[in-house]
Coordinates of C-alpha atoms in Angstrom, one line a residue:
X1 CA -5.8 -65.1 -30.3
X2 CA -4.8 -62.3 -33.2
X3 CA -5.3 -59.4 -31.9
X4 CA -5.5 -55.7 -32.8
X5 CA -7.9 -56.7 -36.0
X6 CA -10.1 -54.3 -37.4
X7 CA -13.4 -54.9 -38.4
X8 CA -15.5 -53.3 -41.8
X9 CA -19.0 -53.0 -42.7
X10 CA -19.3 -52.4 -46.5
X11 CA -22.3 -51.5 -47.4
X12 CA -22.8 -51.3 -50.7
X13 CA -25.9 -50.3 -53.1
X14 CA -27.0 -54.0 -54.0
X15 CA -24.9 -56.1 -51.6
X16 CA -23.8 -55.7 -47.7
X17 CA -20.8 -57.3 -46.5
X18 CA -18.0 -57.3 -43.9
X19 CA -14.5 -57.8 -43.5
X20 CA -12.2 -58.5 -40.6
X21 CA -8.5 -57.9 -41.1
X22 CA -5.5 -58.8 -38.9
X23 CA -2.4 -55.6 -38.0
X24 CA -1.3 -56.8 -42.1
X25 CA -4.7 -56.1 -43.4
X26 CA -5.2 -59.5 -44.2
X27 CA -8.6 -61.0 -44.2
X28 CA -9.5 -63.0 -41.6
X29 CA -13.1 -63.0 -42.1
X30 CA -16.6 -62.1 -44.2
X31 CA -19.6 -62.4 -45.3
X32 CA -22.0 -60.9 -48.1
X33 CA -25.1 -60.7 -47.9
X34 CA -28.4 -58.9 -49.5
X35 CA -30.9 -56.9 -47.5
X36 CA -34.1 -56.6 -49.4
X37 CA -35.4 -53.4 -50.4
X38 CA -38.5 -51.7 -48.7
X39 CA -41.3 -48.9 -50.1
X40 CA -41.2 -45.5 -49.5
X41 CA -44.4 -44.0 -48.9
X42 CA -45.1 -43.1 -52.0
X43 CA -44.5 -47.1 -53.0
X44 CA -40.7 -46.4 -54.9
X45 CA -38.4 -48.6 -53.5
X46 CA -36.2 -47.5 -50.3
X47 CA -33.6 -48.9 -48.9
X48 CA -34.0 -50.9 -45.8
X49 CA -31.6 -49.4 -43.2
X50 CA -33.7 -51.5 -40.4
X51 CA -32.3 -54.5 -42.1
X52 CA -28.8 -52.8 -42.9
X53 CA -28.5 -52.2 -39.0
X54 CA -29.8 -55.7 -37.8
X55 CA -27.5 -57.5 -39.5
X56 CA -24.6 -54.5 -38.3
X57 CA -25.6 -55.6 -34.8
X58 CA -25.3 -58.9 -34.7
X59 CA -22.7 -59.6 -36.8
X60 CA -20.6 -57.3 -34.3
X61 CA -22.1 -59.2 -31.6
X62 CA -20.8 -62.3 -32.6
X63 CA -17.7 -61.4 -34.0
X64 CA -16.5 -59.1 -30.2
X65 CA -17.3 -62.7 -28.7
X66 CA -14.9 -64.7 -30.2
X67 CA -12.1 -66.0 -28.7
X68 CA -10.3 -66.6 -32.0
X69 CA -9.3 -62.5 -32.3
X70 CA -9.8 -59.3 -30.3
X71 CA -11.2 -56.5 -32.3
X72 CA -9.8 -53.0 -31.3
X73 CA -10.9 -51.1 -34.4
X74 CA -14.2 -50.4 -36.4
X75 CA -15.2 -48.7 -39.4
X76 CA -17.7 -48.3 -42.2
X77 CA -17.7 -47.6 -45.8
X78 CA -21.3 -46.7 -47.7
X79 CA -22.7 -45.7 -50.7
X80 CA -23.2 -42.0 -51.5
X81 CA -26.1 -39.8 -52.5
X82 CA -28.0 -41.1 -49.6
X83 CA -29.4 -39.7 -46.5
X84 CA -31.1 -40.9 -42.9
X85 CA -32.7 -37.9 -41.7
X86 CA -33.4 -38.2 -37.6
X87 CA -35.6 -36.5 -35.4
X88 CA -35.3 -34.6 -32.1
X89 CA -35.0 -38.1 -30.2
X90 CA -32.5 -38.9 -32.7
X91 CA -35.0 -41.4 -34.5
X92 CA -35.2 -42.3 -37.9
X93 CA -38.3 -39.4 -39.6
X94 CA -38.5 -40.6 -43.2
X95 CA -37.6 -43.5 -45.7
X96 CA -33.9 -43.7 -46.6
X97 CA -35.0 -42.6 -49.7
X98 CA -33.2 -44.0 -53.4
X99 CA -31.3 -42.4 -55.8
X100 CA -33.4 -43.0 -58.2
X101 CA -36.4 -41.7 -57.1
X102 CA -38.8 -39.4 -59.4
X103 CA -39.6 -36.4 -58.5
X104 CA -42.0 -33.9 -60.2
X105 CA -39.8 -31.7 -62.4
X106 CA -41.2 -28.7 -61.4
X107 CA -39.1 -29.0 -58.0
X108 CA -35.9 -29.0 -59.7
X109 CA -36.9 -25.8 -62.1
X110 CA -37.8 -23.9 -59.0
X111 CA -34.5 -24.9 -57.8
X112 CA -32.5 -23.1 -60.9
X113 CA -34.8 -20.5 -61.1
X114 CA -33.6 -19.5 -57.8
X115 CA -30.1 -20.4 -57.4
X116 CA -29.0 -21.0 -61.4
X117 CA -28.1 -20.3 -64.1
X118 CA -28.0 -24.1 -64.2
X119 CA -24.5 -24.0 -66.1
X120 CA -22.8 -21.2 -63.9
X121 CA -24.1 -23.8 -60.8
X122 CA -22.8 -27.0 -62.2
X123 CA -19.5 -25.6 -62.7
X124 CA -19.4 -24.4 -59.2
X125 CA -20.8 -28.0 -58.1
X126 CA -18.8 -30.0 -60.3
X127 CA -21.9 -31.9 -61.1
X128 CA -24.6 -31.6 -64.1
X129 CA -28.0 -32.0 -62.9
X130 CA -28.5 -35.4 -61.6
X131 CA -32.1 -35.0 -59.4
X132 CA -31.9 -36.9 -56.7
X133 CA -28.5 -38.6 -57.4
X134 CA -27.2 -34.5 -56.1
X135 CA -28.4 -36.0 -53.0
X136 CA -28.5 -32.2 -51.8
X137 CA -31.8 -31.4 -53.4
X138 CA -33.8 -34.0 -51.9
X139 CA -33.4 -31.6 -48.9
X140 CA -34.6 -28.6 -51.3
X141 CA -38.0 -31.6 -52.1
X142 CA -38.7 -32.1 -48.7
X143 CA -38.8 -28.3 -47.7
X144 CA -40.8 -27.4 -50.3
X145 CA -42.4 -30.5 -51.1
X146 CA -43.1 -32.2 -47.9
X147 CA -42.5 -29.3 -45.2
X148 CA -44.4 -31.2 -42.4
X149 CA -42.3 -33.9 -42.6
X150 CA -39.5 -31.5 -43.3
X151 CA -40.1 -29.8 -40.2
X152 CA -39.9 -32.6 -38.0
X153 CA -36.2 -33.1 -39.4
X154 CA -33.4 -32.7 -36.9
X155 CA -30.1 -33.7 -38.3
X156 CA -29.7 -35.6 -41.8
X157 CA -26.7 -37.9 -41.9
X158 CA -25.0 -39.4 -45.1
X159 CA -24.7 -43.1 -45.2
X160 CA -21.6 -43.8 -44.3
X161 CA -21.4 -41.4 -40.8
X162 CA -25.5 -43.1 -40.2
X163 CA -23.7 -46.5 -40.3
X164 CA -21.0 -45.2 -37.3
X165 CA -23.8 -43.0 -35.5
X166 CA -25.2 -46.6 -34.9
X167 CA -22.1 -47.8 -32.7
X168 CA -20.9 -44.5 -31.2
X169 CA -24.2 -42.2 -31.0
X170 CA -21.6 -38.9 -31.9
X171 CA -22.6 -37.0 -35.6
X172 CA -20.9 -36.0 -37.9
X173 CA -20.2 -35.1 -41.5
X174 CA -16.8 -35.6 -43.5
X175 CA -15.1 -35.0 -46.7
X176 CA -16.0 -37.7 -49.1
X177 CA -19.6 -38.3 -48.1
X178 CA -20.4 -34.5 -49.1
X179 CA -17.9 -34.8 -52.9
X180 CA -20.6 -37.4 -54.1
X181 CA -22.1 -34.9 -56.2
X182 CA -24.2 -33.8 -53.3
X183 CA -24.6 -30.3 -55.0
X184 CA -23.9 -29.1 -51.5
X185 CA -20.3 -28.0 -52.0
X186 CA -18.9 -25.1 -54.2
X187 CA -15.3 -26.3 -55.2
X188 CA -14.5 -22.6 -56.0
X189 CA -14.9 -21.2 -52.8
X190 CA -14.1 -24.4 -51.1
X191 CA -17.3 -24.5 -48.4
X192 CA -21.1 -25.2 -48.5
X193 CA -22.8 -23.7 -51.9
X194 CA -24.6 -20.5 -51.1
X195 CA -28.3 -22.1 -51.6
X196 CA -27.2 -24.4 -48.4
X197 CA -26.8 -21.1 -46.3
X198 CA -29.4 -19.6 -47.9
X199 CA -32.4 -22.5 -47.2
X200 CA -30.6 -22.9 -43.9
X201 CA -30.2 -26.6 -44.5
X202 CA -26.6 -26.8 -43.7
X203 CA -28.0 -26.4 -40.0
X204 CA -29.3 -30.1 -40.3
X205 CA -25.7 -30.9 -40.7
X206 CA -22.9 -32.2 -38.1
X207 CA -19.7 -30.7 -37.7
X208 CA -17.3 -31.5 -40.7
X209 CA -14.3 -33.5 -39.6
X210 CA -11.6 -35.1 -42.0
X211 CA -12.3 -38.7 -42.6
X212 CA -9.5 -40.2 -40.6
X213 CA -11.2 -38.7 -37.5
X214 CA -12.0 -41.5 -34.7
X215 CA -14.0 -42.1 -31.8
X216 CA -12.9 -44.4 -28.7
X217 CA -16.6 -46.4 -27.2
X218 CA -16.3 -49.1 -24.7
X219 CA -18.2 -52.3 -25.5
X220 CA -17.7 -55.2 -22.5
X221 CA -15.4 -52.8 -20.8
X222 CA -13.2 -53.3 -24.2
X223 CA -12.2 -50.2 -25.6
X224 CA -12.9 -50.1 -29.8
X225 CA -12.0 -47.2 -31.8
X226 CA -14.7 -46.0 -34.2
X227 CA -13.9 -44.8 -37.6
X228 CA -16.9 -42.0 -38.9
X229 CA -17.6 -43.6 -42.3
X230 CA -16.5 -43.4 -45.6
X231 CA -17.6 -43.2 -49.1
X232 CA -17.0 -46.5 -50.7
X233 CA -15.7 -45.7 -53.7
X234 CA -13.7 -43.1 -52.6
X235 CA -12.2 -45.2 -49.7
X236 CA -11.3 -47.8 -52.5
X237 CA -9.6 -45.0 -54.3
X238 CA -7.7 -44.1 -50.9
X239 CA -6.1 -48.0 -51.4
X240 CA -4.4 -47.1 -54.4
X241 CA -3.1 -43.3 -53.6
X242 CA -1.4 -44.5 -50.4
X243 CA 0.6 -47.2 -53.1
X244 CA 2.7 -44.3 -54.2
X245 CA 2.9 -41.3 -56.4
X246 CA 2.8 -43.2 -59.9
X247 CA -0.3 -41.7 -62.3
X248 CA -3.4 -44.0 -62.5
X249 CA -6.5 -44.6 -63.0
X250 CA -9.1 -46.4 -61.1
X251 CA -11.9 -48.1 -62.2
X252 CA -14.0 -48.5 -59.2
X253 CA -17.0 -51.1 -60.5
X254 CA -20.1 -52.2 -59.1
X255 CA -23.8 -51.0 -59.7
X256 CA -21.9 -47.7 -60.5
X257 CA -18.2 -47.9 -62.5
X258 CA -16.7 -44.3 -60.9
X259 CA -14.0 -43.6 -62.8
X260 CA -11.1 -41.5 -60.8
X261 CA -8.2 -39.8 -62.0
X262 CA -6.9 -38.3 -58.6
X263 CA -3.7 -37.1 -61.0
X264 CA -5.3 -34.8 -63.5
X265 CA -4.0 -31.2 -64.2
X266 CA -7.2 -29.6 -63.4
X267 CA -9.1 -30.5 -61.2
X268 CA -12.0 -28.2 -61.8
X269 CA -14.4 -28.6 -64.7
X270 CA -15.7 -26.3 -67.7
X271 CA -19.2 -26.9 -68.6
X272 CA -18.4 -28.8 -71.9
X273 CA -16.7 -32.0 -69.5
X274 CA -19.7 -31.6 -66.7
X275 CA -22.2 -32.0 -69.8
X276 CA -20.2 -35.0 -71.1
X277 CA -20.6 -36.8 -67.2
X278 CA -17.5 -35.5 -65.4
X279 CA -18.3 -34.7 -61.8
X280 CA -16.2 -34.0 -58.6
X281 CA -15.9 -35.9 -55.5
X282 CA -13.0 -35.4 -52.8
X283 CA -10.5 -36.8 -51.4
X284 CA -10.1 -37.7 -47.7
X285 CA -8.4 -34.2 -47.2
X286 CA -11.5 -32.3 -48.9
X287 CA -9.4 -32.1 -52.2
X288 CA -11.2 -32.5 -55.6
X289 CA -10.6 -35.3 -57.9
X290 CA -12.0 -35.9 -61.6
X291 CA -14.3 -38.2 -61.6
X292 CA -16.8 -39.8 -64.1
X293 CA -19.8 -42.2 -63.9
X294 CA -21.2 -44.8 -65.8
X295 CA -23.9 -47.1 -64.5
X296 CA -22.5 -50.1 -65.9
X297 CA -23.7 -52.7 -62.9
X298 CA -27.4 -51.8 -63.5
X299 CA -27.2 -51.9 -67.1
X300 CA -25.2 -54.8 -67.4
X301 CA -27.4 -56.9 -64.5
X302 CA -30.5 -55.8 -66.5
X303 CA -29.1 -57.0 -70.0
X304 CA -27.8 -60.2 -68.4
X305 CA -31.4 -60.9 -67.1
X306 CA -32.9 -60.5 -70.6
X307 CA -30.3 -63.0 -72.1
X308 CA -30.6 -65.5 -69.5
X309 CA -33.8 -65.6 -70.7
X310 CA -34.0 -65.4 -74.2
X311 CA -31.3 -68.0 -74.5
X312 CA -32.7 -70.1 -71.8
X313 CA -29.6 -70.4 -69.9
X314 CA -29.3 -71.1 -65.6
X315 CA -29.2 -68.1 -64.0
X316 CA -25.5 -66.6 -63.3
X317 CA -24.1 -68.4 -66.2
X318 CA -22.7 -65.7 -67.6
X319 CA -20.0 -65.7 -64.5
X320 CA -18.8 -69.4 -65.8
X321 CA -17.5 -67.8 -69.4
X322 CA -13.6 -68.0 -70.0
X323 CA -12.8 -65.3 -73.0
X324 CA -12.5 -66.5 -76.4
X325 CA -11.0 -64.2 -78.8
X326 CA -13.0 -65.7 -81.8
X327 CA -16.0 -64.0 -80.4
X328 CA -14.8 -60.4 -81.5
X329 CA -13.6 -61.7 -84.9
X330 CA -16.1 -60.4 -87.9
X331 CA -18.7 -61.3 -86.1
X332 CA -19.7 -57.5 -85.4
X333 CA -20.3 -54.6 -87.9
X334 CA -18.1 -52.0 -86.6
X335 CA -20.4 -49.4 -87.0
X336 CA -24.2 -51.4 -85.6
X337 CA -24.8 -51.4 -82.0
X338 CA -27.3 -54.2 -81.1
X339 CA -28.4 -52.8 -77.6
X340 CA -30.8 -50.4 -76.1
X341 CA -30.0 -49.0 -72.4
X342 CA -33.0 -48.1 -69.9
X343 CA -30.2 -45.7 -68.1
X344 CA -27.3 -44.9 -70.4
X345 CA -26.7 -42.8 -73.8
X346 CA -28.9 -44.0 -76.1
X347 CA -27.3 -41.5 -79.3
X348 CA -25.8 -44.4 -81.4
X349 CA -27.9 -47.7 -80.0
X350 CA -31.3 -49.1 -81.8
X351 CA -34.5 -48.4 -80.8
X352 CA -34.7 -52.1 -78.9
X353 CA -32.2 -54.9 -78.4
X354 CA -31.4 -56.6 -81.3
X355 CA -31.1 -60.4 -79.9
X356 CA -29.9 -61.3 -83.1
X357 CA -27.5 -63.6 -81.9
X358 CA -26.0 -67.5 -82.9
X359 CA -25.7 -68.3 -78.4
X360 CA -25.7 -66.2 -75.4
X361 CA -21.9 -66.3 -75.7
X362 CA -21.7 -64.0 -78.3
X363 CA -24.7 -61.9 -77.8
X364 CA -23.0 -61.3 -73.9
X365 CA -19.8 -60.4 -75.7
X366 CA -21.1 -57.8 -77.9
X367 CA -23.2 -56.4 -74.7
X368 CA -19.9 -56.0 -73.1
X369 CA -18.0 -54.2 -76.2
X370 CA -20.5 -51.8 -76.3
X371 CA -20.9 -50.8 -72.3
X372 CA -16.8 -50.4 -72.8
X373 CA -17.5 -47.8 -75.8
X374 CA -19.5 -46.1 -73.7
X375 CA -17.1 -46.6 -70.8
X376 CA -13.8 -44.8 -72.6
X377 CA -16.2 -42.3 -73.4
X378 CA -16.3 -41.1 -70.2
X379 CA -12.6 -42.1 -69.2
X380 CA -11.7 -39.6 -72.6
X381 CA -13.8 -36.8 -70.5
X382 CA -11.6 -37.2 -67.4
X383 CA -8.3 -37.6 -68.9
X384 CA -6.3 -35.5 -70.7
X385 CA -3.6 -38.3 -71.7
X386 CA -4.7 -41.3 -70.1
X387 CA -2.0 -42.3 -68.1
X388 CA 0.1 -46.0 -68.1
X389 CA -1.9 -48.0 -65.3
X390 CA -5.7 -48.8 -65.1
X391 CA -6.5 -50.2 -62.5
X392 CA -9.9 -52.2 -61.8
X393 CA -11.6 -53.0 -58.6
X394 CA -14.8 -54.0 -57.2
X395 CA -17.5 -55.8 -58.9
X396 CA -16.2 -56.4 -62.7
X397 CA -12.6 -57.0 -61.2
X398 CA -13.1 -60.6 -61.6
X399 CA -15.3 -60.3 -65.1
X400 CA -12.9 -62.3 -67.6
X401 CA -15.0 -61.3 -70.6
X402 CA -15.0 -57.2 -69.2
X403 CA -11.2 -57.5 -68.4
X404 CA -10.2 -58.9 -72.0
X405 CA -12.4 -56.7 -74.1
X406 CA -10.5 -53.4 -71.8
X407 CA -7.2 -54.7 -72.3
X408 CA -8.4 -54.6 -76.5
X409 CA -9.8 -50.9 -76.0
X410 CA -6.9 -49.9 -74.1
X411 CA -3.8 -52.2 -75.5
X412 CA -0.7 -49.4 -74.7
X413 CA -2.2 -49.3 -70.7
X414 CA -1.2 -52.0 -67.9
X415 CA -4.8 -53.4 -66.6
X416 CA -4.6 -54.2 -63.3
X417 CA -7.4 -56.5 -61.3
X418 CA -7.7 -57.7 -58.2
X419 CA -10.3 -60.1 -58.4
X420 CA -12.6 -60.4 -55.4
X421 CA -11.5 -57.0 -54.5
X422 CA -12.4 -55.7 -51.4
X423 CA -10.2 -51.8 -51.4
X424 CA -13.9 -50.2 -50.3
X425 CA -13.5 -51.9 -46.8
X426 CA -10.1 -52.1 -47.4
X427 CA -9.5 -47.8 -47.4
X428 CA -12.1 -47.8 -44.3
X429 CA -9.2 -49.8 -42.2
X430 CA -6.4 -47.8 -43.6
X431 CA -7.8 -44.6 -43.4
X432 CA -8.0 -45.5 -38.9
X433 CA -4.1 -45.4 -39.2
X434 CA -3.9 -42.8 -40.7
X435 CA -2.4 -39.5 -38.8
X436 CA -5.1 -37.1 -37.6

């Protein structure tokens, strides 16, 4: 039997996995799967934390029953800018609402009429108006929006600390889960923005505890140390930091790509950079870190739909290409983008795709140059000089096509991949060893 293993739910925005390492933090173990999406009440999609927890449950079930290892240590990591608000009896009181829900923009004008100027609060935020992506005003919605359903609200969880609460019934709230551009911290004054005193909604909230905090629960008279939850893409930024004191930067890729550069020389914003997408999230210590976003998953798995279509290819064939530098030859006009985004800048793109393509080859190649324009435009937002190293993790780590067309943007930096990374789960383990 191997034991002293510790065991990871990563829950991410489109899949769900887990990981089991040995005392090396080598993988013994996982699985990844996708929970299906639900409907909030007004019929948006939600995301279905029934599911999420089902699958929690028995997976930990089966794996504490084995007689292959002995699992002494738990954690979770989680996507941000989510909430599970609970009731008096500690139930669940409304969809875990997404992201990307609409809300009337009236909601949001109220909001900066009250506690603006919009620019000044930004700053203060390190975050540009998002909506519901500052997962801190969909508090503000349901107070003024939905108060009898607000009323009923007892404590409101992020993600990650839901995902523990599951296991070890103890609340609480940490560093990394409220940096997701939650609009709920003030980086000046280095505690909970003034509007969160001010509606009172920081009473909702648990105690604040530093991420490496742990809790010890006995399961078949076994005791198992509980980690409290963790950002994922800041635990997969953890990975890197705890590698040394050499500048990066870390591409952390999935639905999102979050961009880190845990080294820059200022760490707050001026309004110019927030306008251009640079936001602040924090390390495990509560320490700011430049950060910028690009929602390169969604784009790209929306683009790669449309081509898998239009050149009538099998579904995920896109993930058989090897990289072929003839592709990029003259091919392109420098100056003609062919693609449209639903989500991203749309400044120098056409009004619609332009398929206008020899094979799906090509047309996926040029896809991928342009997402990577827009991707150093953000990196050029977050770095001063862009330092030596780049390193890639997550979904695109493994992306031959993505990982040669960087290595052309970026030819004087060292790119870095792990393919089939797993550093979110992988900064959940580390951070239990970590000195409290």
């Amino acid at each position: 039997m191997i034991k002293d293993c510790c065991l990871v739910f990563d829950v991410g925005k489109t899949n769900q996995k887990y990981f089991l390492f040995d005392p090396d933090f080598k993988i013994l173990k996982r699985e990844r799967i996708k929970v299906q999406k639900i409907k909030d009440e007004d019929g948006h999609k939600a995301e279905n934390i029934a599911g999420i927890e089902k699958w929690m449950k028995d997976r930990f079930d089966e794996l504490m029953q084995s007689e292959a290892f002995e699992i002494t240590k738990v954690n979770f990591s989680g996507f941000g800018a989510t909430w599970v608000h609970l009731d008096k009896d500690d139930q669940i009181i409304t969809p875990v609402y997404d992201y990307h829900k609409e809300i009337a923009g009236d909601t949001f004008n109220l909001f900066y009429e009250n506690y603006g100027p919009e620019a000044v609060f930004a700053s203060q935020t390190g975050s540009k108006n998002l909506n519901m992506l500052n997962s801190g005003k969909q508090l503000y919605w349901l107070k003024t929006k939905r108060p009898k359903l607000y009323i009923k609200i007892k404590c409101s969880l992020h993600l990650p600390q839901y995902l523990s609460f599951v296991f070890t019934g103890e609340k609480f709230t940490e560093y990394t889960s409220i940096g997701c551009h939650t609009d709920l911290w003030n980086y000046e004054t280095k505690q909970y923005h003034q509007w969160v005193k001010s509606e009172k909604i920081d009473l909702l909230f648990p105690p604040i505890v530093q991420t490496n905090k742990t809790v010890v629960k006995n399961f078949n008279q076994r005791e198992i140390i509980f980690g409290v939850g963790i950002h994922d893409s800041s635990s997969a930024l953890l990975t890197y930091l705890l590698k040394g004191k050499e500048s990066f930067i870390l591409l952390s890729t999935g639905t999102w790509c979050i961009n880190f550069n845990p080294f820059s020389d200022d760490s707050l914003f001026d309004k110019t950079q927030i306008n251009n997408g640079a936001t602040a999230y924090m390390k495990v210590d509560g320490s700011p870190v430049k950060s910028s976003r690009l929602f390169l998953g969604e784009e790209h798995r929306l683009k790669v739909k449309k081509l898998i279509k239009h050149f009538k290819k099998p579904k995920y064939y896109h993930r058989s290409l090897e990289w072929n530098k003839a592709w990029t030859g003259k091919t392109f006009p420098a100056s003609k983008n062919h693609f449209h985004w639903k989500f991203l800048d749309n400044a120098n793109a056409p009004a619609q795709d332009d398929l206008d393509f020899p094979d799906f080859e090509t047309a996926y190649c040029k896809m991928m140059m342009e997402l990577i324009d827009l991707l150093k435009e953000q990196l050029d937002v977050i770095c001063e000089t862009l330092p030596k190293k780049i390193y890639i993790d997550g979904g695109f780590s493994d992306n031959k096509i993505f990982l040669a067309l960087l290595k052309k943007q970026f030819p004087s930096q060292k790119i870095k991949a792990k393919p089939a990374s797993f550093a979110c789960a992988l900064g959940a383990a580390q951070i239990l060893g970590q000195d409290q």
